[in-house]
Tab-separated table of C-alpha atoms in Angstrom:
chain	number	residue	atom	x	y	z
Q	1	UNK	CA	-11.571	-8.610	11.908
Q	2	UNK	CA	-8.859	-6.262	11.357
Q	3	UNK	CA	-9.667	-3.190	10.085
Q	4	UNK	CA	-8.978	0.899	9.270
Q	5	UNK	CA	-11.090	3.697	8.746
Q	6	UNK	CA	-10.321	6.589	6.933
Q	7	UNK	CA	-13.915	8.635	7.547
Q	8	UNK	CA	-12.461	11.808	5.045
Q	9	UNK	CA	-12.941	10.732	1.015
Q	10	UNK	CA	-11.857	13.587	0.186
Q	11	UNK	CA	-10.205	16.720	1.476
Q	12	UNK	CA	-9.558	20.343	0.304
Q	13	UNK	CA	-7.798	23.228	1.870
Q	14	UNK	CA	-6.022	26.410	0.882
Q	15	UNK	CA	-2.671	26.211	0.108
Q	16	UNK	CA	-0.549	27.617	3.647
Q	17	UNK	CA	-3.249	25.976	5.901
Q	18	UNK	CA	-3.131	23.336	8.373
Q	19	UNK	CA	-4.085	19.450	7.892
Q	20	UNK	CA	-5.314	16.995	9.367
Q	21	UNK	CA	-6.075	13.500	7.979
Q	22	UNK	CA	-8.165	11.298	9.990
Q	23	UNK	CA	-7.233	7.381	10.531
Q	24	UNK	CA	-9.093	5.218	13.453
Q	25	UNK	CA	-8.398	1.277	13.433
Q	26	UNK	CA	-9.414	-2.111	14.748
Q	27	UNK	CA	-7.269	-4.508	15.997
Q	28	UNK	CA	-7.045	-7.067	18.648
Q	29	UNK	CA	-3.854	-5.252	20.317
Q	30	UNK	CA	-1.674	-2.298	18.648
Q	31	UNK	CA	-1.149	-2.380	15.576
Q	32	UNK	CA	1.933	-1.257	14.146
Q	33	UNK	CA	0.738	2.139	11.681
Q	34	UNK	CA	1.708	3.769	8.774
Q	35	UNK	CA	1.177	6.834	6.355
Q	36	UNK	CA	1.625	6.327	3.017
Q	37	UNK	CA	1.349	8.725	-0.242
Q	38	UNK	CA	0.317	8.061	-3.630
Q	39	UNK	CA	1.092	10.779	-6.126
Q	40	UNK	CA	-1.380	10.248	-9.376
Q	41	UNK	CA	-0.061	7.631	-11.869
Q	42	UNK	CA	2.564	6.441	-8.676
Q	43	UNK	CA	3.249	3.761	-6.063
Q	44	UNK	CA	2.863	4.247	-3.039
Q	45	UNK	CA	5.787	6.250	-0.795
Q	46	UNK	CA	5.753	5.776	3.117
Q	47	UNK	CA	5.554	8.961	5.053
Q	48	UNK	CA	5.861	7.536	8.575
Q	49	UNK	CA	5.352	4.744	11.125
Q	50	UNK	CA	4.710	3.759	14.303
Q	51	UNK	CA	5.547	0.504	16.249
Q	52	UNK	CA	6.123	2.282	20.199
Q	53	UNK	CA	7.117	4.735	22.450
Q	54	UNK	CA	6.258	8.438	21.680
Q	55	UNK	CA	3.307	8.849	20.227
Q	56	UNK	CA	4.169	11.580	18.374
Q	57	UNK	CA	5.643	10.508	15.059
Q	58	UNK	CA	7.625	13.003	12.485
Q	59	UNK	CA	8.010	11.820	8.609
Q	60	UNK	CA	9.245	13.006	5.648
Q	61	UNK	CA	7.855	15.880	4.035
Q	62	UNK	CA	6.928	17.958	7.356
Q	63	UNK	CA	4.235	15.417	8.162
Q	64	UNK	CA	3.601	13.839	11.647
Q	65	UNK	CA	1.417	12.015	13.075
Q	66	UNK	CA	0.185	10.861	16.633
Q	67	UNK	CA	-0.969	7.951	17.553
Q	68	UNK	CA	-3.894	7.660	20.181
Q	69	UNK	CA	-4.568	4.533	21.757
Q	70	UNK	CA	-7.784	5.769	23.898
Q	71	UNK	CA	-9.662	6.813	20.283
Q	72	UNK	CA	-7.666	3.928	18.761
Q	73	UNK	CA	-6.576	6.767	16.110
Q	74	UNK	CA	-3.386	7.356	13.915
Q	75	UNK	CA	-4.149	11.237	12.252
Q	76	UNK	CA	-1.842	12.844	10.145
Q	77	UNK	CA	-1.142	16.681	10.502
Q	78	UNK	CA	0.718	18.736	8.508
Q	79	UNK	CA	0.841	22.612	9.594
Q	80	UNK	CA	1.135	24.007	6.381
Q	81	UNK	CA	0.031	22.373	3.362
Q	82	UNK	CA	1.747	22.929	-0.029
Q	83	UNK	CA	0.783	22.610	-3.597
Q	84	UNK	CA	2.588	19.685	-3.725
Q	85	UNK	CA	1.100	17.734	-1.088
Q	86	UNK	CA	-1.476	17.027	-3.554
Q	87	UNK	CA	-2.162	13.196	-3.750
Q	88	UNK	CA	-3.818	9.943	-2.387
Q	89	UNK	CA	-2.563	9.259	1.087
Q	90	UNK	CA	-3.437	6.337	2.767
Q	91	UNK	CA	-3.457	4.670	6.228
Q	92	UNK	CA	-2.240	0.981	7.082
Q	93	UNK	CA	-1.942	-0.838	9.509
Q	94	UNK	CA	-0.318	-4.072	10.292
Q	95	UNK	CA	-0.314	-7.127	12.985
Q	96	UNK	CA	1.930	-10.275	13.677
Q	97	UNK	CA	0.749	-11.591	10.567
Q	98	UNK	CA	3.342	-9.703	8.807
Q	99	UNK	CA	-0.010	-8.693	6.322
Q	100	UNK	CA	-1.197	-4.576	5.836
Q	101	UNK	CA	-4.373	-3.854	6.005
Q	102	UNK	CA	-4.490	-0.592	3.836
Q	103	UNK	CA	-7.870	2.023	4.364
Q	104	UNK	CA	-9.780	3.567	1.411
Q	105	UNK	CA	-7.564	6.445	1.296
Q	106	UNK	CA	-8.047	10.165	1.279
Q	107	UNK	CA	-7.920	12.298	-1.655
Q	108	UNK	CA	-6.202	15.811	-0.545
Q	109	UNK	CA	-7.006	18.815	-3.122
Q	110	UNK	CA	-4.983	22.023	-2.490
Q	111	UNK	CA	-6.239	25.728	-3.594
Q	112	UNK	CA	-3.774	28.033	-5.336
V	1	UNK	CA	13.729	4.729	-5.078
V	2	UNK	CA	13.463	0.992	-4.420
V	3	UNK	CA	15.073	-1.019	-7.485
V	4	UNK	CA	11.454	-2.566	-8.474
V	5	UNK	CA	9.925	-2.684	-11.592
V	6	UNK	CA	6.497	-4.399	-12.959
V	7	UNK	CA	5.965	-5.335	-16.718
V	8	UNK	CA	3.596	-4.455	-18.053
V	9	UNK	CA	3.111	-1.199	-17.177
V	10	UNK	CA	-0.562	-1.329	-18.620
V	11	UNK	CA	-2.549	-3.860	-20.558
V	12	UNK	CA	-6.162	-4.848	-22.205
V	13	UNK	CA	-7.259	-7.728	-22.920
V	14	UNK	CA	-10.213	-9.856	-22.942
V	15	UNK	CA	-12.378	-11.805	-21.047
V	16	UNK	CA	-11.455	-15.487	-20.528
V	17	UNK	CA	-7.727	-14.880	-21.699
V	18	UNK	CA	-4.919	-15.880	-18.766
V	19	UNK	CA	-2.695	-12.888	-17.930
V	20	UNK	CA	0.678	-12.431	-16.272
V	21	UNK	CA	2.109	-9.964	-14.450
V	22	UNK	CA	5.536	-9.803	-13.398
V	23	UNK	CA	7.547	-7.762	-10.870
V	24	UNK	CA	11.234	-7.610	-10.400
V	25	UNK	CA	13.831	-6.251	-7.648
V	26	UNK	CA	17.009	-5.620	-7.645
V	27	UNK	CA	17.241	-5.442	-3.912
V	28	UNK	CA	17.653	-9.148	-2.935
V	29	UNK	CA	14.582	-8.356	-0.432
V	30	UNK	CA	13.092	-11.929	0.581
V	31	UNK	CA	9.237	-10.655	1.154
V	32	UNK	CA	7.297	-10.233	-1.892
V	33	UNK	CA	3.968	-9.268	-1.997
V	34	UNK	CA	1.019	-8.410	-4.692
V	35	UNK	CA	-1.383	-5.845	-3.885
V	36	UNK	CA	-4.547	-4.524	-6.063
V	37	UNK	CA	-5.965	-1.167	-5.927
V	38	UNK	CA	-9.651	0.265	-6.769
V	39	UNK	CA	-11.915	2.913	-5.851
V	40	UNK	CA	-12.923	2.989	-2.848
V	41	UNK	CA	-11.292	0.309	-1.825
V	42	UNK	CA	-7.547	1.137	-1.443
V	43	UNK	CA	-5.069	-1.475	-1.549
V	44	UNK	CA	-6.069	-5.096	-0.805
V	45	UNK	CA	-3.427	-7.821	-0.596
V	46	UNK	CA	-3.959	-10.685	-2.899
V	47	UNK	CA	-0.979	-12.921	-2.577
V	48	UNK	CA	2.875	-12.600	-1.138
V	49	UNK	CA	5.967	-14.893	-0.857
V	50	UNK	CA	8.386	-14.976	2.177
V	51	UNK	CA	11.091	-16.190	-0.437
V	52	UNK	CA	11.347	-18.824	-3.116
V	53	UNK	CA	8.925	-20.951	-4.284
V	54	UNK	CA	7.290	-19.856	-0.440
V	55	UNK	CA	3.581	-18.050	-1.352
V	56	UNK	CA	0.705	-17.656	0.803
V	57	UNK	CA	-2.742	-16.131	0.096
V	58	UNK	CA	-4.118	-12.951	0.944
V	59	UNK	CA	-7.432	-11.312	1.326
V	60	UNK	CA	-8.682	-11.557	-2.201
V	61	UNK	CA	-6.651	-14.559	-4.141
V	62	UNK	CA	-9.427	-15.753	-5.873
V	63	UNK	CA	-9.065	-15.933	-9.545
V	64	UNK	CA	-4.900	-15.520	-8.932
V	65	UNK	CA	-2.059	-17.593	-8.820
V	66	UNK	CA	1.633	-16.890	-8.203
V	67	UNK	CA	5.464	-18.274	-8.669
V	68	UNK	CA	8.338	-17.236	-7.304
V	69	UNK	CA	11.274	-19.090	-9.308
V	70	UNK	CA	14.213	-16.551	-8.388
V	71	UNK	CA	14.652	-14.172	-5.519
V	72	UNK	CA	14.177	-10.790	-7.869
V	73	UNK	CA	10.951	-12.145	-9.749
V	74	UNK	CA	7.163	-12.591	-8.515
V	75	UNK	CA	4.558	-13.466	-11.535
V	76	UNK	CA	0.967	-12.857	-10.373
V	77	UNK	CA	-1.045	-14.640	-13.202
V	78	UNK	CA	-4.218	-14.451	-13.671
V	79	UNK	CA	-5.765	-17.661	-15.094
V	80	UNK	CA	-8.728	-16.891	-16.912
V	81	UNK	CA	-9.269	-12.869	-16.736
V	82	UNK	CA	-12.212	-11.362	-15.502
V	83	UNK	CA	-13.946	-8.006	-15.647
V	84	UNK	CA	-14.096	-7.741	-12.015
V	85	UNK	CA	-10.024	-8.277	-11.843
V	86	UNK	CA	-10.013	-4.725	-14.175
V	87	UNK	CA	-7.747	-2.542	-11.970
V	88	UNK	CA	-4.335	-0.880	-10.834
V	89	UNK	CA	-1.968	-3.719	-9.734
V	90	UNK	CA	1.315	-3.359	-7.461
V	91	UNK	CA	4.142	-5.159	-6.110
V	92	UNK	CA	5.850	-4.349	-3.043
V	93	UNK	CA	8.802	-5.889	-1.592
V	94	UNK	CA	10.327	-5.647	2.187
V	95	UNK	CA	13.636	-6.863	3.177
V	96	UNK	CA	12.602	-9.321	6.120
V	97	UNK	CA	8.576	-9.176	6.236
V	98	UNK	CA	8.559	-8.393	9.803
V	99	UNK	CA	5.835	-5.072	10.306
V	100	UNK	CA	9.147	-2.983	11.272
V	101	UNK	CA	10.098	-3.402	7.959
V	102	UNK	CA	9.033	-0.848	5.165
V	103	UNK	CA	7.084	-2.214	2.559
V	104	UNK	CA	8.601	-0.020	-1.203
V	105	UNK	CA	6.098	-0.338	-3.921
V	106	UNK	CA	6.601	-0.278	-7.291
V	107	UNK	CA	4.666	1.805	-10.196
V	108	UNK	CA	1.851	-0.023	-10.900
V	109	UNK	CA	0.113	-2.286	-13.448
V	110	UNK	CA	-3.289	-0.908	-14.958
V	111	UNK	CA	-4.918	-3.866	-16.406
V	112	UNK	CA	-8.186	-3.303	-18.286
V	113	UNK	CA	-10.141	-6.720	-19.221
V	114	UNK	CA	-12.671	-6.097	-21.692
């Protein structure tokens, strides 16, 4: 069965400092991935996506992430996190059955 | 922002009573899908339509129905409301369905059932 894995519940880090959200799937061949935000009380906003080719990926907001098919992984980074970036983000990912299949999200907290 | 809306924005109501949920676009995208969201359980598709009067099920249609009458409007009804169906509800609509697509999501539906 198709599946994603975000391992992190819940994140915190200093205001100015690097991030990294983790992502790892399961899928018969590559999926195509995505990053997606969720500010409290919002929808969801896509940050990124990849389908091929470099596996580096840039988005909106300053975020990238790179896809790794060896550790079947999709991790967001962000090199310096602002107060802002506070929210739910979440990693999908979807096959030729046109469905997402959405992990349990990661709750980022950044200190003043 | 994606022309979406969902009405109602949040709701209670009771056990055993039917329930329906409607969201509308305003970009003349043909995929349609409904989505709920709980803790620790992100977002889990329940149904979505590939245009009109064309749904299929998702991972967790039990206890749902939908219609699709007109290109802008999906109704997710729920026929006989349950505790367990208590959550954040959203729509999201992509232009072609195809994975290369973006799916845009709109605000959210917090339904309580008492």
């Amino acid at each position: 069965a198709q599946s994603v894995t975000q391992p992190d519940i819940h994140i915190t880090v200093s205001e100015g400092a690097s991030l990294e959200l983790r992502c790892n799937y399961s899928y018969g061949a590559t999926p195509y991935l995505f990053w997606y935000v969720q500010s409290p009380g919002q929808g969801l906003q896509l940050l990124l996506k990849y389908f091929s080719g470099d596996t580096l990926v840039q988005g909106i907001k300053g975020f990238e992430a790179e896809f790794k098919r060896s550790q079947s992984s999709f991790n967001l980074r962000k090199p310096s996190v602002h107060w802002s970036d506070a929210a739910e983000y979440f990693c999908a990912a979807g096959g030729s059955n046109y469905k997402l299949t959405f992990g349990k999200g990661t709750l980022l907290t950044v200190n003043p | 922002d994606a022309g979406i809306t969902q009405s109602p924005r949040h709701k209670v109501t009771e056990t055993g009573t039917p329930v329906t949920l409607r969201c509308h676009q305003t970009e003349n995208h043909r995929y349609m899908y409904w989505y709920r969201q709980d803790p620790g359980h992100g977002l889990r598709l329940i149904h979505y339509s590939y245009g009109v009067k064309d749904t299929d099920k998702g991972e967790v249609s039990d206890g749902y129905s939908v219609s699709r009458s007109k290109t802008e409007d999906f109704l997710l009804t729920l026929e006989s409301a349950t505790s367990s169906q208590t959550s954040v509800y959203f729509c999201a609509i992509s232009e072609s369905g195809g994975l290369r697509e973006t799916q845009y999501f709109g605000p959210g539906t917090r339904l309580l059932v008492l």
